[in-house]
Amino acid sequence: MQNKPITFQFISEPSDVNYGGNVHGGSVMKWIDQAGYACATTWSGNYSVTVYVGGIRFYEPIKIGEVVKVDAQVIYTGTSSMHIAINVFSRNLKQPTFDKKTHCIIVFVAVDENGKKLPVPKWIPETEEEKQQEMYAKRLMELRTQIEDEMKPFL
């Protein structure tokens, strides 16, 4: 199965503004979830739900009126889970190049109409970059397990 990135592009709107005059982080998180959903559902061929969003890193603000590009790509699959790398970029309409603004990993699980997990096609990395992305996803899984163990007394 070919692993092509899902890309959304649009112009940020005044309704996305926060109190500082930039795009609200919640708007960016919504775009991340939408692109991740499109990627996971396309990969699995089934309805998919968000089960984890980790380490959202906001590098720079996105200005209102900029072109926003959200890239989503599978970087690891489990039995029913899909780890999706999301990168958010933006650019001024007068500039030709995009600058990276946000990055995160989001995990989706394919489910049936009753919410029962479904198997997903296995993603097999082919290039050196894809192999590095898979290792990145595996390292983050280990860290997530450690964090979950640490949080258990507070759940």
XYZ file of N, CA, C and O in Angstrom:
620
model
N 0.852 -1.182 0.000
C 0.000 0.000 0.000
C 0.892 1.238 0.000
O 1.855 1.320 0.757
N 0.570 2.182 -0.835
C 1.389 3.389 -0.939
C 1.010 4.393 0.151
O -0.160 4.597 0.435
N 2.030 4.996 0.737
C 1.830 5.907 1.861
C 2.060 7.352 1.416
O 3.104 7.919 1.680
N 1.092 7.889 0.741
C 1.196 9.287 0.313
C 0.658 10.190 1.415
O -0.343 9.874 2.058
N 1.326 11.323 1.634
C 0.802 12.239 2.664
C -0.539 12.830 2.243
O -0.800 13.014 1.058
N -1.357 13.090 3.231
C -2.599 13.845 3.040
C -2.231 15.297 3.306
O -1.591 15.601 4.322
N -2.599 16.196 2.427
C -2.281 17.611 2.604
C -3.542 18.445 2.495
O -4.294 18.313 1.533
N -3.766 19.276 3.502
C -4.831 20.278 3.475
C -4.166 21.633 3.284
O -3.129 21.907 3.900
N -4.767 22.495 2.456
C -4.296 23.877 2.333
C -5.499 24.802 2.318
O -6.516 24.508 1.686
N -5.352 25.923 3.015
C -6.427 26.905 3.121
C -5.839 28.193 3.671
O -4.677 28.232 4.083
N -6.638 29.226 3.722
C -6.214 30.515 4.280
C -6.802 30.648 5.682
O -7.988 30.386 5.898
N -5.943 31.005 6.646
C -6.446 31.231 8.007
C -7.376 32.431 7.993
O -7.161 33.398 7.270
N -8.416 32.340 8.802
C -9.482 33.335 8.766
C -9.568 34.127 10.074
O -9.099 33.664 11.113
N -10.215 35.282 10.020
C -10.387 36.077 11.247
C -11.083 35.312 12.373
O -10.812 35.556 13.543
N -11.932 34.338 12.041
C -12.604 33.559 13.090
C -11.627 32.641 13.826
O -11.962 32.093 14.877
N -10.400 32.476 13.302
C -9.379 31.640 13.936
C -8.508 32.420 14.922
O -7.615 31.850 15.537
N -8.765 33.713 15.086
C -7.867 34.584 15.847
C -7.960 34.349 17.358
O -9.022 34.024 17.888
N -6.807 34.499 18.029
C -6.787 34.468 19.492
C -6.650 35.902 20.005
O -6.643 36.860 19.227
N -6.509 36.066 21.320
C -6.435 37.415 21.893
C -5.164 38.160 21.500
O -5.114 39.378 21.566
N -4.146 37.437 21.060
C -2.897 38.076 20.635
C -2.872 38.441 19.165
O -1.877 38.963 18.681
N -3.962 38.129 18.441
C -4.034 38.474 17.031
C -3.494 37.413 16.084
O -3.419 37.636 14.880
N -3.110 36.267 16.625
C -2.626 35.161 15.805
C -3.677 34.060 15.763
O -4.706 34.143 16.424
N -3.387 33.006 15.004
C -4.302 31.873 14.963
C -4.298 31.187 16.331
O -3.243 30.941 16.918
N -5.466 30.877 16.828
C -5.659 30.224 18.113
C -5.111 28.793 18.055
O -5.329 28.075 17.077
N -4.400 28.384 19.110
C -3.854 27.030 19.178
C -4.935 25.966 19.035
O -4.702 24.904 18.461
N -6.125 26.249 19.535
C -7.233 25.299 19.408
C -7.633 25.083 17.963
O -8.007 23.975 17.571
N -7.551 26.150 17.151
C -7.837 26.005 15.717
C -6.810 25.092 15.069
O -7.152 24.221 14.264
N -5.547 25.283 15.420
C -4.468 24.448 14.862
C -4.689 22.993 15.273
O -4.554 22.076 14.459
N -5.078 22.767 16.524
C -5.319 21.407 16.998
C -6.489 20.763 16.253
O -6.451 19.565 15.943
N -7.493 21.534 15.928
C -8.625 21.022 15.146
C -8.154 20.613 13.753
O -8.516 19.547 13.259
N -7.321 21.446 13.115
C -6.806 21.120 11.781
C -5.954 19.855 11.832
O -6.012 19.022 10.935
N -5.153 19.704 12.894
C -4.324 18.520 13.073
C -5.210 17.278 13.146
O -4.952 16.268 12.486
N -6.269 17.346 13.939
C -7.164 16.202 14.097
C -7.874 15.879 12.782
O -8.026 14.708 12.426
N -8.295 16.887 12.049
C -8.986 16.651 10.778
C -8.062 15.994 9.752
O -8.457 15.032 9.081
N -6.839 16.501 9.621
C -5.886 15.924 8.663
C -5.502 14.512 9.099
O -5.392 13.597 8.260
N -5.306 14.315 10.403
C -4.986 12.987 10.913
C -6.107 12.002 10.653
O -5.866 10.856 10.247
N -7.343 12.446 10.860
C -8.508 11.593 10.595
C -8.559 11.190 9.126
O -8.769 10.019 8.796
N -8.366 12.165 8.233
C -8.399 11.875 6.794
C -7.313 10.867 6.429
O -7.551 9.934 5.656
N -6.132 11.028 6.995
C -5.016 10.127 6.724
C -5.306 8.723 7.259
O -5.144 7.723 6.548
N -5.735 8.626 8.512
C -5.994 7.331 9.139
C -7.140 6.591 8.456
O -7.047 5.374 8.211
N -8.209 7.291 8.141
C -9.359 6.655 7.500
C -9.008 6.209 6.091
O -9.419 5.129 5.648
N -8.222 7.012 5.383
C -7.771 6.618 4.050
C -6.901 5.372 4.133
O -7.059 4.433 3.344
N -5.964 5.348 5.090
C -5.059 4.207 5.232
C -5.832 2.938 5.603
O -5.631 1.880 5.013
N -6.703 3.037 6.592
C -7.382 1.847 7.119
C -8.577 1.422 6.280
O -8.963 0.256 6.303
N -9.180 2.376 5.596
C -10.401 2.075 4.864
C -11.612 1.993 5.769
O -12.683 1.557 5.369
N -11.438 2.416 7.029
C -12.518 2.360 8.013
C -12.552 3.640 8.835
O -11.563 4.367 8.901
N -13.697 3.856 9.475
C -13.820 4.967 10.401
C -12.724 4.826 11.449
O -12.442 3.723 11.923
N -12.093 5.918 11.804
C -10.991 5.892 12.768
C -11.200 6.969 13.812
O -11.723 8.042 13.501
N -10.772 6.670 15.030
C -10.950 7.608 16.137
C -9.597 7.980 16.730
O -8.671 7.167 16.760
N -9.504 9.197 17.211
C -8.293 9.676 17.872
C -8.184 9.028 19.242
O -9.141 9.056 20.017
N -7.014 8.438 19.540
C -6.806 7.865 20.873
C -5.674 8.553 21.616
O -5.566 8.424 22.832
N -4.821 9.281 20.889
C -3.716 9.956 21.550
C -3.187 11.079 20.667
O -3.026 10.904 19.463
N -2.932 12.211 21.296
C -2.231 13.312 20.639
C -1.084 13.670 21.563
O -1.292 13.937 22.740
N 0.125 13.642 21.031
C 1.249 13.852 21.925
C 2.235 14.887 21.456
O 2.518 15.003 20.270
N 2.735 15.598 22.431
C 3.847 16.496 22.188
C 3.618 17.531 21.121
O 4.515 17.778 20.312
N 2.459 18.154 21.105
C 2.251 19.217 20.116
C 3.255 20.321 20.401
O 3.332 20.836 21.512
N 4.007 20.648 19.405
C 5.040 21.674 19.549
C 4.717 22.821 18.614
O 4.689 22.648 17.398
N 4.427 23.975 19.205
C 4.164 25.189 18.431
C 5.481 25.947 18.313
O 5.998 26.451 19.308
N 6.032 26.020 17.111
C 7.311 26.699 16.899
C 7.151 28.200 16.740
O 7.889 28.976 17.328
N 6.199 28.614 15.928
C 5.949 30.036 15.648
C 4.456 30.235 15.451
O 3.760 29.316 15.020
N 3.958 31.449 15.701
C 2.531 31.688 15.477
C 2.199 31.733 13.986
O 3.045 32.044 13.149
N 0.952 31.404 13.696
C 0.416 31.551 12.346
C -0.391 32.835 12.344
O -1.215 33.067 13.230
N -0.153 33.675 11.371
C -0.858 34.951 11.267
C -2.169 34.768 10.506
O -2.285 33.922 9.617
N -3.133 35.589 10.858
C -4.406 35.598 10.136
C -4.135 36.020 8.693
O -3.381 36.953 8.431
N -4.750 35.315 7.746
C -4.587 35.631 6.325
C -3.444 34.889 5.654
O -3.231 35.041 4.450
N -2.705 34.072 6.410
C -1.640 33.283 5.796
C -2.208 31.997 5.188
O -3.254 31.493 5.625
N -1.511 31.465 4.197
C -1.854 30.163 3.657
C -1.317 29.122 4.635
O -0.155 29.185 5.028
N -2.173 28.201 5.029
C -1.803 27.146 5.972
C -1.767 25.822 5.216
O -2.644 25.535 4.400
N -0.748 25.032 5.502
C -0.630 23.693 4.916
C -0.450 22.699 6.061
O 0.423 22.882 6.909
N -1.291 21.678 6.074
C -1.225 20.640 7.100
C -0.940 19.317 6.397
O -1.741 18.869 5.584
N 0.222 18.723 6.695
C 0.617 17.439 6.123
C 0.444 16.350 7.159
O 0.876 16.505 8.309
N -0.155 15.228 6.759
C -0.353 14.076 7.637
C 0.120 12.823 6.914
O -0.233 12.602 5.757
N 0.926 11.999 7.620
C 1.445 10.791 6.991
C 1.627 9.682 8.020
O 2.100 9.926 9.139
N 1.256 8.471 7.653
C 1.455 7.305 8.506
C 2.952 7.085 8.681
O 3.712 7.108 7.711
N 3.376 6.890 9.966
C 4.784 6.580 10.214
C 4.953 5.270 10.992
O 6.072 4.809 11.176
N 3.841 4.675 11.427
C 3.914 3.387 12.111
C 2.498 2.842 12.234
O 1.551 3.599 12.451
N 2.378 1.522 12.103
C 1.085 0.883 12.343
C 1.266 -0.265 13.322
O 2.269 -0.976 13.299
N 0.270 -0.418 14.170
C 0.173 -1.582 15.038
C -0.874 -2.505 14.441
O -1.120 -2.486 13.232
N -1.552 -3.261 15.297
C -2.606 -4.157 14.815
C -3.818 -3.364 14.341
O -4.348 -3.604 13.261
N -4.232 -2.399 15.168
C -5.396 -1.573 14.814
C -5.074 -0.078 14.856
O -5.906 0.735 14.490
N -3.874 0.255 15.315
C -3.523 1.670 15.480
C -2.654 2.176 14.339
O -1.932 1.417 13.699
N -2.751 3.471 14.126
C -1.956 4.162 13.107
C -1.353 5.402 13.734
O -2.071 6.236 14.269
N -0.053 5.514 13.693
C 0.658 6.676 14.205
C 0.874 7.610 13.022
O 1.512 7.230 12.033
N 0.346 8.815 13.159
C 0.366 9.783 12.073
C 1.233 10.967 12.486
O 1.005 11.567 13.539
N 2.212 11.286 11.657
C 3.022 12.490 11.882
C 2.307 13.651 11.213
O 1.921 13.567 10.048
N 2.137 14.727 11.965
C 1.481 15.925 11.447
C 2.465 17.085 11.505
O 3.069 17.343 12.548
N 2.587 17.776 10.395
C 3.386 18.998 10.331
C 2.505 20.101 9.776
O 1.801 19.900 8.786
N 2.542 21.243 10.450
C 1.741 22.401 10.031
C 2.707 23.490 9.594
O 3.659 23.819 10.305
N 2.449 24.045 8.423
C 3.268 25.102 7.846
C 2.373 26.285 7.512
O 1.161 26.129 7.359
N 2.973 27.453 7.359
C 2.211 28.586 6.828
C 3.150 29.501 6.057
O 4.374 29.413 6.193
N 2.540 30.350 5.258
C 3.307 31.349 4.504
C 2.436 32.555 4.231
O 1.213 32.453 4.105
N 3.080 33.686 4.161
C 2.426 34.909 3.728
C 2.056 34.722 2.262
O 2.823 34.118 1.501
N 0.908 35.229 1.856
C 0.471 35.076 0.464
C 1.483 35.623 -0.545
O 1.553 35.164 -1.676
N 2.292 36.578 -0.125
C 3.262 37.194 -1.029
C 4.594 36.439 -1.067
O 5.477 36.806 -1.839
N 4.734 35.425 -0.210
C 5.984 34.662 -0.134
C 5.801 33.285 -0.782
O 4.736 32.678 -0.661
N 6.842 32.769 -1.434
C 6.702 31.474 -2.123
C 6.897 30.247 -1.230
O 6.434 29.168 -1.571
N 7.552 30.413 -0.085
C 7.891 29.232 0.714
C 7.140 29.199 2.042
O 6.822 30.228 2.630
N 6.905 27.975 2.499
C 6.239 27.736 3.770
C 7.273 27.605 4.877
O 8.368 27.095 4.653
N 6.896 28.032 6.082
C 7.711 27.833 7.279
C 6.971 26.871 8.198
O 5.750 26.972 8.371
N 7.725 25.949 8.813
C 7.126 24.993 9.732
C 6.711 25.707 11.008
O 7.496 26.429 11.609
N 5.462 25.489 11.430
C 4.911 26.159 12.605
C 4.598 25.215 13.758
O 4.692 25.605 14.918
N 4.201 23.976 13.436
C 3.753 23.048 14.463
C 4.063 21.621 14.038
O 4.036 21.314 12.847
N 4.324 20.765 15.036
C 4.542 19.338 14.771
C 3.940 18.529 15.913
O 3.965 18.952 17.067
N 3.413 17.349 15.583
C 2.980 16.408 16.609
C 2.782 15.029 15.999
O 2.794 14.862 14.784
N 2.593 14.067 16.885
C 2.212 12.709 16.499
C 0.821 12.481 17.068
O 0.549 12.793 18.230
N -0.046 11.921 16.240
C -1.404 11.625 16.672
C -1.681 10.157 16.342
O -1.268 9.671 15.295
N -2.313 9.461 17.266
C -2.579 8.039 17.077
C -4.086 7.845 16.902
O -4.883 8.346 17.702
N -4.428 7.115 15.869
C -5.814 6.759 15.581
C -5.966 5.250 15.631
O -5.012 4.514 15.390
N -7.194 4.792 15.915
C -7.538 3.385 15.870
C -8.736 3.239 14.948
O -9.696 4.010 15.030
N -8.665 2.236 14.066
C -9.792 1.932 13.188
C -10.829 1.151 13.988
O -10.476 0.245 14.744
N -12.095 1.524 13.823
C -13.181 0.866 14.565
C -14.365 0.575 13.640
O -14.549 1.234 12.613
N -15.170 -0.413 14.061
C -16.395 -0.702 13.323
C -17.538 0.153 13.866
O -17.319 1.023 14.733
N -18.750 -0.100 13.394
C -19.899 0.724 13.794
C -20.254 0.578 15.272
O -20.980 1.409 15.824
N -19.719 -0.453 15.944
C -19.949 -0.649 17.376
C -18.778 -0.188 18.233
O -18.764 -0.403 19.441
N -17.772 0.432 17.580
C -16.609 0.911 18.311
C -15.564 -0.161 18.580
O -14.607 0.079 19.312
N -15.730 -1.345 17.991
C -14.769 -2.429 18.181
C -13.580 -2.210 17.239
O -13.754 -1.892 16.065
N -12.369 -2.401 17.778
C -11.153 -2.197 16.992
C -11.117 -3.128 15.782
O -11.520 -4.289 15.872
N -10.604 -2.578 14.684
C -10.436 -3.350 13.457
C -8.956 -3.381 13.073
O -8.232 -2.413 13.322
N -8.514 -4.465 12.437
C -7.120 -4.492 11.978
C -6.905 -3.486 10.853
O -7.829 -3.169 10.098
N -5.674 -2.970 10.784
C -5.308 -2.021 9.724
C -4.189 -2.619 8.876
O -3.426 -3.464 9.355
N -4.080 -2.189 7.614
C -2.965 -2.667 6.790
C -1.629 -2.275 7.416
O -1.494 -1.191 7.987
N -0.670 -3.163 7.330
C 0.662 -2.904 7.891
C 1.399 -1.913 7.012
O 1.411 -2.029 5.795
N 1.987 -0.894 7.667
C 2.860 0.046 6.954
C 4.277 -0.475 7.063
O 4.761 -0.752 8.172
N 4.939 -0.621 5.926
C 6.308 -1.120 5.908
C 7.208 -0.018 5.363
O 7.098 0.370 4.192
N 8.090 0.512 6.217
C 8.982 1.578 5.747
C 9.952 1.037 4.697
O 10.451 -0.084 4.826
N 10.186 1.849 3.672
C 11.072 1.425 2.596
C 12.338 2.264 2.528
O 13.423 1.737 2.375
N 12.198 3.566 2.662
C 13.363 4.441 2.550
C 14.024 4.597 3.912
O 13.438 4.270 4.955
N 15.218 5.117 3.917
C 15.927 5.369 5.181
C 15.139 6.371 6.037
O 15.034 6.209 7.259
N 14.577 7.396 5.404
C 13.780 8.393 6.134
C 12.559 7.741 6.780
O 12.230 8.018 7.933
N 11.889 6.854 6.053
C 10.716 6.178 6.609
C 11.109 5.270 7.778
O 10.380 5.181 8.764
N 12.262 4.613 7.673
C 12.740 3.767 8.767
C 13.033 4.608 10.014
O 12.743 4.198 11.134
N 13.578 5.792 9.810
C 13.838 6.705 10.929
C 12.533 7.177 11.558
O 12.433 7.293 12.782
N 11.521 7.452 10.716
C 10.216 7.877 11.236
C 9.586 6.765 12.074
O 8.992 7.024 13.124
N 9.717 5.522 11.612
C 9.169 4.401 12.374
C 9.869 4.275 13.728
O 9.220 4.066 14.755
N 11.182 4.420 13.743
C 11.936 4.360 15.005
C 11.508 5.499 15.939
O 11.384 5.305 17.152
N 11.287 6.668 15.381
C 10.794 7.824 16.139
C 9.459 7.479 16.796
O 9.262 7.699 17.995
N 8.535 6.891 16.020
C 7.227 6.512 16.559
C 7.374 5.492 17.681
O 6.699 5.585 18.708
N 8.265 4.529 17.510
C 8.470 3.504 18.541
C 9.057 4.104 19.822
O 8.659 3.726 20.925
N 9.997 5.040 19.667
C 10.561 5.700 20.859
C 9.480 6.477 21.600
O 9.420 6.461 22.839
N 8.620 7.160 20.849
C 7.532 7.917 21.482
C 6.546 6.988 22.182
O 6.018 7.337 23.246
N 6.312 5.798 21.629
C 5.436 4.825 22.286
C 6.012 4.416 23.641
O 5.268 4.305 24.624
N 7.314 4.193 23.687
C 7.967 3.830 24.951
C 7.828 4.957 25.976
O 7.518 4.711 27.144
N 8.048 6.179 25.525
C 7.919 7.326 26.427
C 6.480 7.480 26.912
O 6.238 7.785 28.077
N 5.528 7.264 26.017
C 4.113 7.388 26.383
C 3.759 6.359 27.452
O 3.034 6.657 28.405
N 4.288 5.140 27.333
C 4.039 4.105 28.336
C 4.581 4.538 29.688
O 3.924 4.366 30.723
N 5.771 5.121 29.698
C 6.358 5.606 30.950
C 5.498 6.713 31.566
O 5.263 6.725 32.778
N 5.021 7.621 30.738
C 4.177 8.717 31.229
C 2.866 8.174 31.785
O 2.405 8.590 32.857
N 2.258 7.225 31.076
C 0.996 6.637 31.543
C 1.184 5.929 32.879
O 0.340 6.027 33.765
N 2.305 5.211 33.032
C 2.591 4.545 34.305
C 2.734 5.572 35.425
O 2.252 5.371 36.546
N 3.402 6.670 35.130
C 3.603 7.727 36.124
C 2.273 8.375 36.528
O 2.093 8.773 37.675
N 1.334 8.451 35.600
C 0.064 9.128 35.860
C -0.974 8.233 36.527
O -1.977 8.738 37.027
N -0.782 6.933 36.559
C -1.790 6.007 37.084
C -2.329 6.382 38.467
O -3.534 6.301 38.682
N -1.488 6.816 39.401
C -2.043 7.164 40.722
C -3.033 8.346 40.666
O -3.816 8.518 41.589
N -3.014 9.119 39.611
C -3.854 10.309 39.536
C -5.070 10.116 38.637
O -5.848 11.055 38.446
N -5.218 8.936 38.068
C -6.360 8.690 37.164
C -7.594 8.280 37.892
O -7.640 7.817 38.943
